[in-house]
Tab-separated table of C-alpha atoms in Angstrom:
chain	number	residue	atom	x	y	z
A	137	ALA	CA	-4.147	-20.191	0.475
A	138	GLN	CA	-3.230	-19.382	4.022
A	139	SER	CA	-5.398	-17.849	6.717
A	140	VAL	CA	-5.803	-17.733	10.456
A	141	THR	CA	-8.895	-17.492	12.591
A	142	GLN	CA	-8.762	-16.094	16.076
A	143	LEU	CA	-11.700	-17.544	17.860
A	144	ASP	CA	-12.185	-14.857	20.497
A	145	SER	CA	-12.291	-11.138	19.843
A	146	HIS	CA	-12.093	-10.362	23.570
A	147	VAL	CA	-10.716	-12.340	26.483
A	148	SER	CA	-10.882	-11.150	30.067
A	149	VAL	CA	-8.904	-12.764	32.880
A	150	SER	CA	-7.974	-11.868	36.408
A	151	GLU	CA	-4.396	-11.075	37.270
A	152	GLY	CA	-2.546	-14.213	38.262
A	153	THR	CA	-4.827	-16.595	36.359
A	154	PRO	CA	-3.964	-18.457	33.151
A	155	VAL	CA	-4.341	-16.955	29.709
A	156	LEU	CA	-5.535	-18.845	26.638
A	157	LEU	CA	-5.846	-17.122	23.283
A	158	ARG	CA	-7.061	-19.400	20.534
A	159	CYS	CA	-5.930	-19.507	16.924
A	160	ASN	CA	-6.711	-21.917	14.122
A	161	TYR	CA	-4.895	-21.841	10.832
A	162	SER	CA	-5.452	-22.961	7.306
A	163	SER	CA	-2.523	-23.687	5.052
A	164	SER	CA	-1.862	-25.788	2.006
A	165	TYR	CA	1.548	-26.730	3.319
A	166	SER	CA	3.466	-26.801	6.573
A	167	PRO	CA	3.032	-23.284	7.874
A	168	SER	CA	5.149	-20.823	9.769
A	169	LEU	CA	3.065	-19.290	12.539
A	170	PHE	CA	3.585	-16.315	14.784
A	171	TRP	CA	2.034	-14.472	17.664
A	172	TYR	CA	2.443	-10.705	17.879
A	173	VAL	CA	1.330	-8.292	20.573
A	174	GLN	CA	0.315	-4.691	20.042
A	175	HIS	CA	0.012	-2.379	23.008
A	176	PRO	CA	-2.045	0.791	22.599
A	177	ASN	CA	-0.287	3.282	20.366
A	178	LYS	CA	2.714	1.005	20.095
A	179	GLY	CA	4.222	-1.080	17.326
A	180	LEU	CA	3.953	-4.813	16.878
A	181	GLN	CA	6.170	-6.973	19.015
A	182	LEU	CA	6.970	-10.588	18.195
A	183	LEU	CA	6.063	-12.917	21.048
A	184	LEU	CA	7.064	-16.196	19.463
A	185	LYS	CA	7.224	-18.105	16.214
A	186	TYR	CA	6.884	-21.654	14.959
A	187	THR	CA	8.875	-22.655	11.902
A	188	SER	CA	8.642	-26.459	11.805
A	189	ALA	CA	10.997	-27.154	14.692
A	190	ALA	CA	9.704	-28.029	18.177
A	191	THR	CA	5.937	-27.972	18.371
A	192	LEU	CA	5.971	-26.275	21.780
A	193	VAL	CA	7.359	-22.827	21.305
A	194	LYS	CA	8.427	-20.616	24.173
A	195	GLY	CA	8.369	-16.886	23.715
A	196	ILE	CA	8.990	-13.742	25.636
A	197	ASN	CA	7.290	-12.650	28.855
A	198	GLY	CA	6.317	-16.199	29.805
A	199	PHE	CA	4.137	-16.876	26.774
A	200	GLU	CA	4.181	-20.136	24.892
A	201	ALA	CA	2.241	-21.758	22.083
A	202	GLU	CA	1.780	-25.291	20.879
A	203	PHE	CA	1.519	-26.226	17.228
A	204	LYS	CA	-1.019	-29.018	16.765
A	205	LYS	CA	-1.209	-30.172	13.193
A	206	SER	CA	-4.090	-32.563	13.803
A	207	GLU	CA	-6.187	-29.734	15.178
A	208	THR	CA	-4.717	-27.013	12.909
A	209	SER	CA	-4.290	-24.914	16.011
A	210	PHE	CA	-1.638	-22.650	17.475
A	211	HIS	CA	-3.068	-21.444	20.765
A	212	LEU	CA	-1.177	-18.961	22.928
A	213	THR	CA	-0.947	-19.535	26.654
A	214	LYS	CA	0.566	-18.027	29.756
A	215	PRO	CA	0.328	-19.571	33.204
A	216	SER	CA	-0.223	-16.361	35.110
A	217	ALA	CA	-1.489	-13.100	33.649
A	218	HIS	CA	0.032	-9.781	34.572
A	219	MET	CA	-1.573	-6.391	34.266
A	220	SER	CA	1.031	-5.449	31.674
A	221	ASP	CA	-0.211	-8.251	29.412
A	222	ALA	CA	-3.331	-6.258	28.570
A	223	ALA	CA	-3.046	-5.621	24.838
A	224	GLU	CA	-4.173	-6.802	21.422
A	225	TYR	CA	-2.754	-10.130	20.261
A	226	PHE	CA	-2.489	-11.241	16.658
A	227	CYS	CA	-1.969	-14.715	15.287
A	228	VAL	CA	-0.150	-14.659	11.954
A	229	VAL	CA	0.558	-17.226	9.265
A	230	SER	CA	3.285	-16.817	6.688
A	231	GLY	CA	2.276	-17.634	3.147
A	232	ASP	CA	3.589	-17.489	-0.374
A	233	PHE	CA	6.464	-15.093	-0.945
A	234	ASN	CA	6.771	-14.697	2.829
A	235	LYS	CA	3.600	-12.640	3.018
A	236	PHE	CA	2.082	-12.430	6.475
A	237	TYR	CA	-1.628	-12.916	6.984
A	238	PHE	CA	-3.013	-11.616	10.237
A	239	GLY	CA	-5.889	-12.916	12.261
A	240	SER	CA	-8.583	-10.524	13.393
A	241	GLY	CA	-6.971	-10.051	16.764
A	242	THR	CA	-7.884	-10.813	20.361
A	243	LYS	CA	-8.048	-8.066	22.904
A	244	LEU	CA	-6.849	-9.287	26.279
A	245	ASN	CA	-8.169	-7.528	29.351
A	246	VAL	CA	-6.539	-8.250	32.693
A	247	LYS	CA	-8.548	-7.437	35.778
A	248	PRO	CA	-6.841	-6.611	39.066
B	630	GLY	CA	17.298	-7.133	17.077
B	631	ALA	CA	16.595	-5.584	13.710
B	632	VAL	CA	15.023	-2.145	13.771
B	633	VAL	CA	12.584	-0.644	11.311
B	634	SER	CA	11.617	3.001	11.484
B	635	GLN	CA	8.798	4.939	9.908
B	636	HIS	CA	8.471	8.626	9.283
B	637	PRO	CA	6.392	10.484	10.080
B	638	SER	CA	4.761	8.819	13.058
B	639	TRP	CA	1.620	10.799	12.427
B	640	VAL	CA	0.452	13.182	9.754
B	641	ILE	CA	-2.600	15.288	9.077
B	642	CYS	CA	-3.314	16.369	5.535
B	643	LYS	CA	-6.112	18.011	3.657
B	644	SER	CA	-8.355	16.140	1.297
B	645	GLY	CA	-6.941	16.066	-2.221
B	646	THR	CA	-3.307	16.368	-1.235
B	647	SER	CA	-0.673	13.642	-1.299
B	648	VAL	CA	1.382	12.381	1.594
B	649	LYS	CA	4.530	10.276	1.632
B	650	ILE	CA	5.436	7.790	4.342
B	651	GLU	CA	8.961	6.425	4.667
B	652	CYS	CA	9.980	3.013	5.943
B	653	ARG	CA	13.627	2.350	6.746
B	654	SER	CA	15.478	-0.719	7.883
B	655	LEU	CA	18.124	0.758	10.168
B	656	ASP	CA	20.596	-2.058	10.708
B	657	PHE	CA	19.991	-4.523	7.922
B	658	GLN	CA	19.279	-4.571	4.228
B	659	ALA	CA	15.868	-5.585	3.018
B	660	THR	CA	15.179	-6.496	-0.569
B	661	THR	CA	11.545	-6.917	0.350
B	662	MET	CA	9.336	-4.694	2.447
B	663	PHE	CA	5.623	-4.917	3.062
B	664	TRP	CA	2.946	-2.301	3.629
B	665	TYR	CA	-0.064	-2.909	5.819
B	666	ARG	CA	-3.099	-0.909	6.725
B	667	GLN	CA	-4.915	-1.098	10.040
B	668	PHE	CA	-8.306	0.462	10.630
B	669	PRO	CA	-9.298	1.337	14.209
B	670	LYS	CA	-9.939	-1.725	16.318
B	671	GLN	CA	-9.244	-3.990	13.353
B	672	SER	CA	-6.488	-6.239	12.159
B	673	LEU	CA	-3.665	-5.525	9.767
B	674	MET	CA	-4.390	-5.926	6.098
B	675	LEU	CA	-1.540	-6.515	3.695
B	676	MET	CA	-1.628	-3.865	0.996
B	677	ALA	CA	1.436	-4.552	-1.100
B	678	THR	CA	4.858	-6.099	-1.349
B	679	SER	CA	7.677	-3.700	-2.116
B	680	ASN	CA	10.662	-5.149	-3.947
B	681	GLU	CA	13.916	-3.258	-4.263
B	682	GLY	CA	14.559	-2.191	-7.830
B	683	SER	CA	11.269	-3.437	-9.215
B	684	LYS	CA	7.601	-2.668	-9.169
B	685	ALA	CA	5.544	-3.351	-6.125
B	686	THR	CA	2.943	-6.078	-6.180
B	687	TYR	CA	-0.429	-5.134	-4.791
B	688	GLU	CA	-2.995	-7.251	-3.045
B	689	GLN	CA	-6.375	-7.657	-4.609
B	690	GLY	CA	-8.565	-4.632	-4.129
B	691	VAL	CA	-5.729	-2.191	-3.421
B	692	GLU	CA	-5.530	0.686	-5.898
B	693	LYS	CA	-1.969	0.859	-7.151
B	694	ASP	CA	-2.453	4.344	-8.605
B	695	LYS	CA	-3.626	5.638	-5.265
B	696	PHE	CA	-0.984	3.987	-3.124
B	697	LEU	CA	2.320	4.492	-4.884
B	698	ILE	CA	5.196	2.428	-3.570
B	699	ASN	CA	8.843	2.994	-4.320
B	700	HIS	CA	11.678	0.818	-3.038
B	701	ALA	CA	14.693	2.699	-4.292
B	702	SER	CA	17.312	1.235	-2.003
B	703	LEU	CA	17.905	-1.763	0.201
B	704	THR	CA	16.969	0.224	3.278
B	705	LEU	CA	14.164	2.488	2.171
B	706	SER	CA	10.648	2.009	0.885
B	707	THR	CA	8.121	4.806	0.535
B	708	LEU	CA	4.350	4.773	0.358
B	709	THR	CA	2.654	7.798	-1.186
B	710	VAL	CA	-1.051	8.195	-0.688
B	711	THR	CA	-2.158	10.279	-3.647
B	712	SER	CA	-5.183	12.561	-3.663
B	713	ALA	CA	-6.004	11.534	-0.143
B	714	HIS	CA	-9.580	11.397	1.065
B	715	PRO	CA	-10.997	10.996	4.566
B	716	GLU	CA	-11.581	7.291	3.963
B	717	ASP	CA	-7.821	6.892	3.542
B	718	SER	CA	-7.371	7.849	7.174
B	719	SER	CA	-5.810	4.851	8.826
B	720	PHE	CA	-2.755	3.448	10.540
B	721	TYR	CA	-0.133	2.402	8.006
B	722	ILE	CA	2.514	-0.081	9.083
B	723	CYS	CA	5.514	-1.297	7.154
B	724	SER	CA	7.705	-4.302	7.699
B	725	ALA	CA	11.040	-5.376	6.323
B	726	ARG	CA	11.902	-8.926	5.493
B	727	ALA	CA	15.067	-10.053	7.259
B	728	GLY	CA	14.999	-13.705	6.284
B	729	VAL	CA	12.700	-16.539	5.399
B	730	HIS	CA	9.435	-16.041	7.259
B	731	GLU	CA	11.030	-13.248	9.246
B	732	GLN	CA	9.698	-9.703	9.227
B	733	TYR	CA	10.386	-6.747	11.453
B	734	PHE	CA	7.680	-4.157	11.812
B	735	GLY	CA	7.886	-0.419	11.955
B	736	PRO	CA	6.028	1.532	14.634
B	737	GLY	CA	3.385	2.718	12.199
B	738	THR	CA	2.178	6.025	10.790
B	739	ARG	CA	-1.185	7.422	11.663
B	740	LEU	CA	-2.699	9.323	8.742
B	741	THR	CA	-5.642	11.636	9.237
B	742	VAL	CA	-7.202	13.245	6.180
B	743	THR	CA	-9.412	16.232	6.886
């Protein structure tokens, strides 16, 4: 079975400081992992995805994530937060029959 | 990129009535679509997998007679919430599979049952 655990329900950072959103996964085989962002009253937007290629994945808006098999982690980072980054972020693992399993979400607050 | 639409974007219905939500893949064909439910301030929960030309497969705990899914064409899947009750109020999101481990999400439909 596949699952993801997002370790922080809320993260608050100041504008211009680094962002770290943590995600651990569980999978019986080599997983495909994703990060999505959901702004208030908006649809889900794909930030980046890992599908067994390079372990460091670069996404949109300056986000990147590193797949670490030994730690079963796929943490999302950004060097410098922007006010527009304030949103809900979901870590997702793809399982059998291409079903997506979502983490519980991390709400990112960016302080001016 | 691939675009998925949902209609309506929001709907209010009275308790006991049924409401249909459409999910369309606008610029690609999708043999598989998925339906999710999101409660306020919570994550998305996969409800069912919709397969074109065949019956949907439901996740454990999801009532198939309450949430009717029809995938009549390669670009359209519908979710009908039958005999809706206030506890069915939620945000329903569909996605369309565009490839292996690749899904595009619709903008969601907010259902309020009064």
